[in-house]
């Protein structure tokens, strides 16, 4: 109300942080190969904290929009890297359940935001909602720097002498090919060659160029993976609906059913369904045996049934029938969170997991809730009927179910155990390599150790 915003501008503010998320997510994912990912999360949470406080100090539409973009930069570190830590440390039989617990925080946080924003804004001022939130996040940002950093599987220990970047690994792979063509090397000769390498500006520039080339190659690996692409396309359609629900839901409920406490009603329904639905989806996949094929089956069925219940909810005029059907629909829809991200983590090798999550997160926001909030605002401005607008929006969930249905029939391979770039496996293999390899015409023959 302070800035006299139109529905379109109101929707832009809700989506502005996605711009920062879009730019920063791939950057954080690539930096994880040279900087400890746990410390990167600390940096991200610090940016998030100060940007959130800045929202409270904003003076107009543009200032709060810029601060919201910086919030997206801070969030990028967490959404890109946290899921990989969970996947590394979760028990094998409970990986999806652990991911479900993590992603449960998203709907429950949104729901608590409804109630929190309504209470703080009603009793104090909307600016205090941002300031208090920044204060609450500050200790977690500090912990990101003072706690002993965790290490991601598939990445070398940050700061170690044996640390290899993706570029160095690619270079070593090329060297291995040249060795196979015809040369004999001893470990002594190899180590002396390595020690003679001196850092220089030209080498640094070349390494940076090679690193960008490597990142682009990793991107192409993701974009040609049919399992990954189909999963993300379904996730985009899903997030298109959920994002608009989270922003416009209370206003739609207020206008359709004349709910004076729409924030609290939607918040209560979403937090309960978000918690139990997300947890239920994770545990259900673990009970089915967590495989990519089973994950597609689960999310397809949950999305389709959830869409039916949510669509039916807006068809009834009774408030109580609406709440019951919406609750069942959201319970089913939120069950997809854990399995969807399980697919993103397990259809790629460990070193690609941060980039996989980053690209997925950027995609579902840029093509999902970033455009859905303003588009729903424009649709409502023209239709001027919240019931019709809600029904059109909900029908997009059927598209998500259709995409995930296609995924059931795709040939899928769980690559989570592939550890090509893991330093431990690299150096373990070197311990068993003979001291000398003699190359004959077209192939190498390993000579026995003395």
GROMACS .gro file of C-alpha atoms in nm:
model
  450
    1UNK     CA    1   0.000   0.000   0.000
    2UNK     CA    2   0.287   0.243   0.070
    3UNK     CA    3   0.409   0.234  -0.290
    4UNK     CA    4   0.067   0.228  -0.467
    5UNK     CA    5   0.157  -0.076  -0.678
    6UNK     CA    6  -0.048  -0.232  -0.956
    7UNK     CA    7  -0.110  -0.606  -0.954
    8UNK     CA    8   0.164  -0.646  -1.215
    9UNK     CA    9   0.420  -0.452  -1.008
   10UNK     CA   10   0.313  -0.647  -0.702
   11UNK     CA   11   0.385  -0.970  -0.890
   12UNK     CA   12   0.722  -0.838  -1.011
   13UNK     CA   13   0.836  -0.780  -0.652
   14UNK     CA   14   0.751  -1.140  -0.563
   15UNK     CA   15   0.963  -1.264  -0.852
   16UNK     CA   16   1.250  -1.010  -0.850
   17UNK     CA   17   1.480  -1.225  -0.640
   18UNK     CA   18   1.478  -1.485  -0.920
   19UNK     CA   19   1.697  -1.253  -1.128
   20UNK     CA   20   1.971  -1.277  -0.865
   21UNK     CA   21   1.908  -1.649  -0.834
   22UNK     CA   22   1.942  -1.693  -1.211
   23UNK     CA   23   2.281  -1.522  -1.225
   24UNK     CA   24   2.429  -1.654  -0.901
   25UNK     CA   25   2.327  -2.022  -0.899
   26UNK     CA   26   2.561  -2.140  -1.180
   27UNK     CA   27   2.839  -1.926  -1.032
   28UNK     CA   28   2.811  -2.085  -0.687
   29UNK     CA   29   2.791  -2.431  -0.844
   30UNK     CA   30   3.113  -2.374  -1.041
   31UNK     CA   31   3.297  -2.212  -0.749
   32UNK     CA   32   3.231  -2.528  -0.545
   33UNK     CA   33   3.510  -2.695  -0.746
   34UNK     CA   34   3.774  -2.458  -0.608
   35UNK     CA   35   3.622  -2.321  -0.283
   36UNK     CA   36   3.477  -2.529  -0.003
   37UNK     CA   37   3.100  -2.542  -0.067
   38UNK     CA   38   3.022  -2.510   0.305
   39UNK     CA   39   3.197  -2.172   0.315
   40UNK     CA   40   3.012  -2.065   0.001
   41UNK     CA   41   2.685  -2.126   0.185
   42UNK     CA   42   2.810  -1.895   0.463
   43UNK     CA   43   2.881  -1.623   0.205
   44UNK     CA   44   2.538  -1.668   0.051
   45UNK     CA   45   2.354  -1.651   0.382
   46UNK     CA   46   2.544  -1.332   0.471
   47UNK     CA   47   2.436  -1.165   0.145
   48UNK     CA   48   2.081  -1.289   0.208
   49UNK     CA   49   2.076  -1.141   0.560
   50UNK     CA   50   2.187  -0.792   0.458
   51UNK     CA   51   1.962  -0.790   0.150
   52UNK     CA   52   1.659  -0.886   0.359
   53UNK     CA   53   1.733  -0.603   0.602
   54UNK     CA   54   1.765  -0.374   0.300
   55UNK     CA   55   1.410  -0.461   0.195
   56UNK     CA   56   1.292  -0.313   0.522
   57UNK     CA   57   1.475   0.013   0.448
   58UNK     CA   58   1.346   0.039   0.089
   59UNK     CA   59   1.193   0.371  -0.019
   60UNK     CA   60   1.009   0.282  -0.339
   61UNK     CA   61   0.933   0.008  -0.591
   62UNK     CA   62   1.281   0.005  -0.743
   63UNK     CA   63   1.475  -0.007  -0.416
   64UNK     CA   64   1.280  -0.302  -0.279
   65UNK     CA   65   1.308  -0.476  -0.618
   66UNK     CA   66   1.689  -0.444  -0.615
   67UNK     CA   67   1.709  -0.575  -0.258
   68UNK     CA   68   1.490  -0.868  -0.356
   69UNK     CA   69   1.736  -0.947  -0.638
   70UNK     CA   70   2.020  -0.959  -0.384
   71UNK     CA   71   1.810  -1.192  -0.168
   72UNK     CA   72   1.812  -1.425  -0.470
   73UNK     CA   73   2.192  -1.407  -0.489
   74UNK     CA   74   2.216  -1.520  -0.127
   75UNK     CA   75   1.961  -1.795  -0.172
   76UNK     CA   76   2.148  -1.931  -0.475
   77UNK     CA   77   2.433  -2.066  -0.262
   78UNK     CA   78   2.201  -2.262  -0.038
   79UNK     CA   79   1.968  -2.415  -0.296
   80UNK     CA   80   2.260  -2.514  -0.520
   81UNK     CA   81   2.473  -2.689  -0.258
   82UNK     CA   82   2.269  -2.795   0.045
   83UNK     CA   83   2.087  -3.088  -0.119
   84UNK     CA   84   2.419  -3.249  -0.219
   85UNK     CA   85   2.538  -3.242   0.144
   86UNK     CA   86   2.217  -3.413   0.251
   87UNK     CA   87   2.246  -3.678  -0.020
   88UNK     CA   88   2.604  -3.753   0.094
   89UNK     CA   89   2.523  -3.791   0.463
   90UNK     CA   90   2.178  -3.955   0.457
   91UNK     CA   91   2.147  -4.331   0.523
   92UNK     CA   92   2.110  -4.523   0.197
   93UNK     CA   93   1.758  -4.642   0.283
   94UNK     CA   94   1.640  -4.292   0.382
   95UNK     CA   95   1.794  -4.058   0.124
   96UNK     CA   96   1.461  -3.943  -0.019
   97UNK     CA   97   1.310  -3.903   0.327
   98UNK     CA   98   1.599  -3.676   0.428
   99UNK     CA   99   1.559  -3.475   0.109
  100UNK     CA  100   1.187  -3.458   0.184
  101UNK     CA  101   1.259  -3.310   0.527
  102UNK     CA  102   1.482  -3.047   0.369
  103UNK     CA  103   1.235  -2.950   0.097
  104UNK     CA  104   0.954  -2.954   0.351
  105UNK     CA  105   1.106  -2.629   0.478
  106UNK     CA  106   1.003  -2.451   0.157
  107UNK     CA  107   0.623  -2.487   0.182
  108UNK     CA  108   0.628  -2.462   0.560
  109UNK     CA  109   0.842  -2.146   0.538
  110UNK     CA  110   0.604  -1.995   0.283
  111UNK     CA  111   0.309  -2.084   0.502
  112UNK     CA  112   0.469  -1.941   0.814
  113UNK     CA  113   0.541  -1.631   0.607
  114UNK     CA  114   0.167  -1.581   0.556
  115UNK     CA  115   0.099  -1.587   0.928
  116UNK     CA  116   0.419  -1.406   1.027
  117UNK     CA  117   0.371  -1.126   0.774
  118UNK     CA  118   0.008  -1.082   0.870
  119UNK     CA  119   0.078  -1.066   1.244
  120UNK     CA  120   0.386  -0.842   1.229
  121UNK     CA  121   0.238  -0.617   0.962
  122UNK     CA  122  -0.086  -0.585   1.155
  123UNK     CA  123   0.065  -0.504   1.493
  124UNK     CA  124   0.383  -0.317   1.396
  125UNK     CA  125   0.477  -0.231   1.037
  126UNK     CA  126   0.559  -0.434   0.727
  127UNK     CA  127   0.922  -0.318   0.746
  128UNK     CA  128   0.969  -0.491   1.080
  129UNK     CA  129   0.887  -0.824   0.917
  130UNK     CA  130   1.207  -0.794   0.711
  131UNK     CA  131   1.424  -0.660   0.994
  132UNK     CA  132   1.330  -0.933   1.240
  133UNK     CA  133   1.381  -1.200   0.973
  134UNK     CA  134   1.732  -1.071   0.900
  135UNK     CA  135   1.818  -1.080   1.272
  136UNK     CA  136   1.694  -1.440   1.297
  137UNK     CA  137   1.910  -1.548   1.000
  138UNK     CA  138   2.231  -1.378   1.119
  139UNK     CA  139   2.348  -1.661   1.353
  140UNK     CA  140   2.318  -1.916   1.071
  141UNK     CA  141   2.528  -1.695   0.842
  142UNK     CA  142   2.797  -1.677   1.112
  143UNK     CA  143   2.790  -2.056   1.158
  144UNK     CA  144   2.873  -2.096   0.790
  145UNK     CA  145   3.215  -1.942   0.862
  146UNK     CA  146   3.300  -2.069   1.212
  147UNK     CA  147   3.190  -2.434   1.187
  148UNK     CA  148   3.426  -2.698   1.053
  149UNK     CA  149   3.345  -2.716   0.682
  150UNK     CA  150   3.190  -3.032   0.544
  151UNK     CA  151   3.324  -3.187   0.226
  152UNK     CA  152   3.114  -3.282  -0.078
  153UNK     CA  153   3.162  -3.621  -0.243
  154UNK     CA  154   3.303  -3.583  -0.592
  155UNK     CA  155   3.516  -3.279  -0.505
  156UNK     CA  156   3.874  -3.256  -0.376
  157UNK     CA  157   3.934  -3.109  -0.029
  158UNK     CA  158   3.948  -2.731  -0.058
  159UNK     CA  159   4.298  -2.593  -0.012
  160UNK     CA  160   4.471  -2.931  -0.031
  161UNK     CA  161   4.792  -2.967  -0.228
  162UNK     CA  162   4.642  -3.250  -0.425
  163UNK     CA  163   4.332  -3.052  -0.511
  164UNK     CA  164   4.236  -3.070  -0.878
  165UNK     CA  165   3.990  -2.852  -1.056
  166UNK     CA  166   3.772  -2.976  -1.336
  167UNK     CA  167   4.015  -2.819  -1.583
  168UNK     CA  168   4.315  -2.999  -1.437
  169UNK     CA  169   4.126  -3.327  -1.443
  170UNK     CA  170   4.035  -3.272  -1.805
  171UNK     CA  171   4.400  -3.193  -1.879
  172UNK     CA  172   4.516  -3.505  -1.700
  173UNK     CA  173   4.266  -3.709  -1.902
  174UNK     CA  174   4.413  -3.566  -2.222
  175UNK     CA  175   4.763  -3.650  -2.097
  176UNK     CA  176   4.654  -4.006  -2.023
  177UNK     CA  177   4.542  -4.039  -2.385
  178UNK     CA  178   4.879  -3.915  -2.508
  179UNK     CA  179   5.057  -4.160  -2.279
  180UNK     CA  180   4.863  -4.442  -2.438
  181UNK     CA  181   4.987  -4.347  -2.783
  182UNK     CA  182   5.348  -4.417  -2.712
  183UNK     CA  183   5.568  -4.316  -2.423
  184UNK     CA  184   5.709  -4.459  -2.100
  185UNK     CA  185   5.691  -4.250  -1.784
  186UNK     CA  186   5.809  -4.317  -1.434
  187UNK     CA  187   5.656  -4.163  -1.123
  188UNK     CA  188   5.979  -3.977  -1.061
  189UNK     CA  189   5.969  -3.815  -1.404
  190UNK     CA  190   5.600  -3.728  -1.367
  191UNK     CA  191   5.649  -3.563  -1.028
  192UNK     CA  192   5.946  -3.362  -1.153
  193UNK     CA  193   5.739  -3.236  -1.445
  194UNK     CA  194   5.458  -3.136  -1.211
  195UNK     CA  195   5.694  -2.950  -0.975
  196UNK     CA  196   5.835  -2.748  -1.263
  197UNK     CA  197   5.495  -2.592  -1.337
  198UNK     CA  198   5.489  -2.230  -1.216
  199UNK     CA  199   5.179  -2.017  -1.188
  200UNK     CA  200   5.165  -1.727  -1.427
  201UNK     CA  201   4.912  -1.476  -1.547
  202UNK     CA  202   4.893  -1.635  -1.889
  203UNK     CA  203   4.836  -1.978  -1.741
  204UNK     CA  204   4.576  -1.832  -1.505
  205UNK     CA  205   4.389  -1.673  -1.792
  206UNK     CA  206   4.407  -1.994  -1.991
  207UNK     CA  207   4.283  -2.195  -1.692
  208UNK     CA  208   3.991  -1.957  -1.645
  209UNK     CA  209   3.903  -1.992  -2.011
  210UNK     CA  210   3.931  -2.370  -1.986
  211UNK     CA  211   3.719  -2.368  -1.673
  212UNK     CA  212   3.440  -2.180  -1.847
  213UNK     CA  213   3.471  -2.428  -2.132
  214UNK     CA  214   3.443  -2.713  -1.882
  215UNK     CA  215   3.133  -2.558  -1.723
  216UNK     CA  216   2.974  -2.526  -2.067
  217UNK     CA  217   3.053  -2.891  -2.136
  218UNK     CA  218   2.889  -2.986  -1.806
  219UNK     CA  219   2.584  -2.782  -1.903
  220UNK     CA  220   2.561  -2.968  -2.232
  221UNK     CA  221   2.578  -3.299  -2.046
  222UNK     CA  222   2.272  -3.195  -1.846
  223UNK     CA  223   2.078  -3.056  -2.140
  224UNK     CA  224   2.113  -3.372  -2.351
  225UNK     CA  225   2.011  -3.600  -2.064
  226UNK     CA  226   1.648  -3.687  -2.145
  227UNK     CA  227   1.571  -3.801  -1.790
  228UNK     CA  228   1.698  -3.474  -1.644
  229UNK     CA  229   1.525  -3.253  -1.902
  230UNK     CA  230   1.186  -3.425  -1.870
  231UNK     CA  231   1.206  -3.411  -1.491
  232UNK     CA  232   1.287  -3.039  -1.492
  233UNK     CA  233   1.013  -2.960  -1.747
  234UNK     CA  234   0.756  -3.122  -1.519
  235UNK     CA  235   0.904  -2.937  -1.223
  236UNK     CA  236   0.869  -2.606  -1.412
  237UNK     CA  237   0.496  -2.661  -1.469
  238UNK     CA  238   0.456  -2.766  -1.105
  239UNK     CA  239   0.634  -2.457  -0.976
  240UNK     CA  240   0.434  -2.233  -1.210
  241UNK     CA  241   0.122  -2.331  -1.016
  242UNK     CA  242   0.272  -2.347  -0.666
  243UNK     CA  243   0.446  -2.011  -0.704
  244UNK     CA  244   0.125  -1.836  -0.805
  245UNK     CA  245  -0.066  -2.018  -0.530
  246UNK     CA  246   0.177  -1.898  -0.267
  247UNK     CA  247   0.154  -1.535  -0.375
  248UNK     CA  248  -0.206  -1.493  -0.493
  249UNK     CA  249  -0.375  -1.764  -0.284
  250UNK     CA  250  -0.475  -1.545   0.012
  251UNK     CA  251  -0.606  -1.268  -0.215
  252UNK     CA  252  -0.804  -1.519  -0.423
  253UNK     CA  253  -0.949  -1.678  -0.109
  254UNK     CA  254  -1.047  -1.338   0.026
  255UNK     CA  255  -1.233  -1.245  -0.295
  256UNK     CA  256  -1.393  -1.583  -0.375
  257UNK     CA  257  -1.497  -1.691  -0.026
  258UNK     CA  258  -1.488  -1.357   0.157
  259UNK     CA  259  -1.228  -1.482   0.407
  260UNK     CA  260  -1.125  -1.197   0.632
  261UNK     CA  261  -0.836  -1.409   0.770
  262UNK     CA  262  -0.724  -1.553   0.435
  263UNK     CA  263  -0.353  -1.524   0.530
  264UNK     CA  264  -0.398  -1.743   0.836
  265UNK     CA  265  -0.627  -1.996   0.661
  266UNK     CA  266  -0.400  -2.042   0.362
  267UNK     CA  267  -0.095  -2.038   0.585
  268UNK     CA  268  -0.236  -2.305   0.815
  269UNK     CA  269  -0.347  -2.535   0.533
  270UNK     CA  270  -0.020  -2.496   0.343
  271UNK     CA  271   0.209  -2.551   0.642
  272UNK     CA  272   0.030  -2.869   0.751
  273UNK     CA  273  -0.001  -3.011   0.399
  274UNK     CA  274   0.350  -2.900   0.310
  275UNK     CA  275   0.504  -3.078   0.608
  276UNK     CA  276   0.310  -3.404   0.586
  277UNK     CA  277   0.295  -3.410   0.206
  278UNK     CA  278   0.668  -3.353   0.154
  279UNK     CA  279   0.765  -3.599   0.427
  280UNK     CA  280   0.513  -3.852   0.298
  281UNK     CA  281   0.650  -3.834  -0.056
  282UNK     CA  282   1.004  -3.896   0.064
  283UNK     CA  283   0.913  -4.191   0.286
  284UNK     CA  284   0.685  -4.337   0.017
  285UNK     CA  285   0.966  -4.348  -0.237
  286UNK     CA  286   1.201  -4.511   0.014
  287UNK     CA  287   0.938  -4.778   0.082
  288UNK     CA  288   0.897  -4.837  -0.292
  289UNK     CA  289   1.278  -4.864  -0.322
  290UNK     CA  290   1.428  -4.535  -0.429
  291UNK     CA  291   1.495  -4.561  -0.802
  292UNK     CA  292   1.455  -4.303  -1.076
  293UNK     CA  293   1.177  -4.502  -1.244
  294UNK     CA  294   0.981  -4.538  -0.918
  295UNK     CA  295   1.030  -4.167  -0.849
  296UNK     CA  296   0.869  -4.078  -1.183
  297UNK     CA  297   0.576  -4.310  -1.111
  298UNK     CA  298   0.520  -4.154  -0.769
  299UNK     CA  299   0.537  -3.789  -0.874
  300UNK     CA  300   0.320  -3.849  -1.182
  301UNK     CA  301   0.042  -4.009  -0.976
  302UNK     CA  302   0.069  -3.753  -0.694
  303UNK     CA  303   0.063  -3.454  -0.931
  304UNK     CA  304  -0.232  -3.586  -1.131
  305UNK     CA  305  -0.448  -3.667  -0.827
  306UNK     CA  306  -0.346  -3.346  -0.654
  307UNK     CA  307  -0.445  -3.142  -0.960
  308UNK     CA  308  -0.790  -3.305  -0.963
  309UNK     CA  309  -0.855  -3.218  -0.598
  310UNK     CA  310  -0.723  -2.861  -0.627
  311UNK     CA  311  -0.924  -2.798  -0.945
  312UNK     CA  312  -1.239  -2.937  -0.781
  313UNK     CA  313  -1.184  -2.719  -0.474
  314UNK     CA  314  -1.227  -2.396  -0.672
  315UNK     CA  315  -1.544  -2.532  -0.836
  316UNK     CA  316  -1.739  -2.542  -0.507
  317UNK     CA  317  -1.897  -2.239  -0.347
  318UNK     CA  318  -1.885  -2.380   0.006
  319UNK     CA  319  -1.584  -2.255   0.202
  320UNK     CA  320  -1.555  -2.574   0.407
  321UNK     CA  321  -1.564  -2.802   0.102
  322UNK     CA  322  -1.304  -2.578  -0.060
  323UNK     CA  323  -1.068  -2.605   0.237
  324UNK     CA  324  -1.100  -2.985   0.261
  325UNK     CA  325  -1.043  -3.045  -0.111
  326UNK     CA  326  -0.760  -2.793  -0.128
  327UNK     CA  327  -0.590  -2.957   0.171
  328UNK     CA  328  -0.604  -3.303   0.009
  329UNK     CA  329  -0.481  -3.160  -0.320
  330UNK     CA  330  -0.187  -2.978  -0.161
  331UNK     CA  331  -0.101  -3.287   0.044
  332UNK     CA  332  -0.061  -3.485  -0.280
  333UNK     CA  333   0.109  -3.209  -0.475
  334UNK     CA  334   0.376  -3.147  -0.211
  335UNK     CA  335   0.458  -3.520  -0.207
  336UNK     CA  336   0.653  -3.463  -0.530
  337UNK     CA  337   0.924  -3.245  -0.372
  338UNK     CA  338   1.158  -3.514  -0.241
  339UNK     CA  339   1.134  -3.755  -0.539
  340UNK     CA  340   1.181  -3.476  -0.797
  341UNK     CA  341   1.507  -3.365  -0.640
  342UNK     CA  342   1.612  -3.727  -0.589
  343UNK     CA  343   1.601  -3.762  -0.968
  344UNK     CA  344   1.805  -3.444  -1.017
  345UNK     CA  345   2.075  -3.574  -0.781
  346UNK     CA  346   2.089  -3.934  -0.902
  347UNK     CA  347   2.066  -3.901  -1.280
  348UNK     CA  348   2.408  -3.726  -1.285
  349UNK     CA  349   2.750  -3.812  -1.145
  350UNK     CA  350   2.846  -3.661  -0.804
  351UNK     CA  351   3.058  -3.376  -0.941
  352UNK     CA  352   2.762  -3.249  -1.144
  353UNK     CA  353   2.511  -3.247  -0.858
  354UNK     CA  354   2.554  -2.879  -0.757
  355UNK     CA  355   2.518  -2.769  -1.119
  356UNK     CA  356   2.222  -3.005  -1.165
  357UNK     CA  357   2.039  -2.853  -0.868
  358UNK     CA  358   2.141  -2.500  -0.971
  359UNK     CA  359   2.010  -2.538  -1.328
  360UNK     CA  360   1.693  -2.704  -1.199
  361UNK     CA  361   1.633  -2.428  -0.945
  362UNK     CA  362   1.697  -2.151  -1.196
  363UNK     CA  363   1.472  -2.317  -1.455
  364UNK     CA  364   1.174  -2.378  -1.228
  365UNK     CA  365   1.184  -2.020  -1.108
  366UNK     CA  366   1.260  -1.838  -1.433
  367UNK     CA  367   1.007  -2.036  -1.635
  368UNK     CA  368   0.782  -2.112  -1.339
  369UNK     CA  369   0.693  -1.876  -1.055
  370UNK     CA  370   0.888  -1.578  -1.193
  371UNK     CA  371   0.645  -1.549  -1.483
  372UNK     CA  372   0.341  -1.704  -1.314
  373UNK     CA  373   0.290  -1.433  -1.051
  374UNK     CA  374   0.288  -1.141  -1.300
  375UNK     CA  375   0.092  -1.343  -1.559
  376UNK     CA  376  -0.176  -1.434  -1.307
  377UNK     CA  377  -0.191  -1.065  -1.214
  378UNK     CA  378  -0.240  -0.969  -1.580
  379UNK     CA  379  -0.497  -1.247  -1.628
  380UNK     CA  380  -0.695  -1.130  -1.328
  381UNK     CA  381  -0.679  -0.768  -1.443
  382UNK     CA  382  -0.846  -0.875  -1.769
  383UNK     CA  383  -1.080  -1.149  -1.645
  384UNK     CA  384  -1.169  -0.983  -1.315
  385UNK     CA  385  -1.289  -1.317  -1.176
  386UNK     CA  386  -1.065  -1.491  -0.923
  387UNK     CA  387  -1.247  -1.825  -0.952
  388UNK     CA  388  -1.187  -1.845  -1.328
  389UNK     CA  389  -0.827  -1.730  -1.283
  390UNK     CA  390  -0.765  -1.998  -1.018
  391UNK     CA  391  -0.912  -2.274  -1.236
  392UNK     CA  392  -0.699  -2.174  -1.537
  393UNK     CA  393  -0.390  -2.167  -1.317
  394UNK     CA  394  -0.460  -2.506  -1.157
  395UNK     CA  395  -0.503  -2.676  -1.496
  396UNK     CA  396  -0.129  -2.626  -1.560
  397UNK     CA  397  -0.062  -2.893  -1.294
  398UNK     CA  398  -0.199  -3.155  -1.536
  399UNK     CA  399   0.083  -3.060  -1.773
  400UNK     CA  400   0.336  -3.138  -1.498
  401UNK     CA  401   0.180  -3.482  -1.445
  402UNK     CA  402   0.197  -3.546  -1.822
  403UNK     CA  403   0.569  -3.462  -1.839
  404UNK     CA  404   0.651  -3.690  -1.546
  405UNK     CA  405   0.441  -3.965  -1.705
  406UNK     CA  406   0.678  -3.954  -2.005
  407UNK     CA  407   0.971  -3.997  -1.765
  408UNK     CA  408   0.841  -4.339  -1.656
  409UNK     CA  409   0.921  -4.482  -2.000
  410UNK     CA  410   1.268  -4.329  -2.038
  411UNK     CA  411   1.573  -4.547  -1.986
  412UNK     CA  412   1.733  -4.423  -1.664
  413UNK     CA  413   2.066  -4.497  -1.498
  414UNK     CA  414   2.151  -4.406  -1.138
  415UNK     CA  415   2.491  -4.235  -1.161
  416UNK     CA  416   2.522  -4.135  -0.796
  417UNK     CA  417   2.799  -4.391  -0.739
  418UNK     CA  418   3.011  -4.270  -1.026
  419UNK     CA  419   3.302  -4.085  -0.874
  420UNK     CA  420   3.524  -3.996  -1.167
  421UNK     CA  421   3.646  -3.670  -1.021
  422UNK     CA  422   3.676  -3.781  -0.661
  423UNK     CA  423   4.034  -3.733  -0.543
  424UNK     CA  424   4.026  -4.036  -0.320
  425UNK     CA  425   3.947  -4.271  -0.604
  426UNK     CA  426   4.209  -4.106  -0.824
  427UNK     CA  427   4.490  -4.142  -0.576
  428UNK     CA  428   4.379  -4.486  -0.463
  429UNK     CA  429   4.413  -4.601  -0.821
  430UNK     CA  430   4.761  -4.452  -0.840
  431UNK     CA  431   4.869  -4.670  -0.549
  432UNK     CA  432   4.798  -4.981  -0.753
  433UNK     CA  433   4.951  -4.854  -1.078
  434UNK     CA  434   5.281  -5.020  -1.174
  435UNK     CA  435   5.590  -4.801  -1.147
  436UNK     CA  436   5.667  -4.839  -1.512
  437UNK     CA  437   5.455  -4.880  -1.819
  438UNK     CA  438   5.613  -4.991  -2.144
  439UNK     CA  439   5.424  -4.897  -2.459
  440UNK     CA  440   5.432  -5.114  -2.765
  441UNK     CA  441   5.301  -5.029  -3.108
  442UNK     CA  442   4.930  -4.988  -3.050
  443UNK     CA  443   4.884  -5.066  -2.684
  444UNK     CA  444   5.046  -5.038  -2.344
  445UNK     CA  445   5.167  -5.336  -2.143
  446UNK     CA  446   5.215  -5.291  -1.771
  447UNK     CA  447   5.541  -5.431  -1.644
  448UNK     CA  448   5.534  -5.607  -1.306
  449UNK     CA  449   5.665  -5.426  -1.003
  450UNK     CA  450   6.006  -5.540  -0.877
   0.00000   0.00000   0.00000
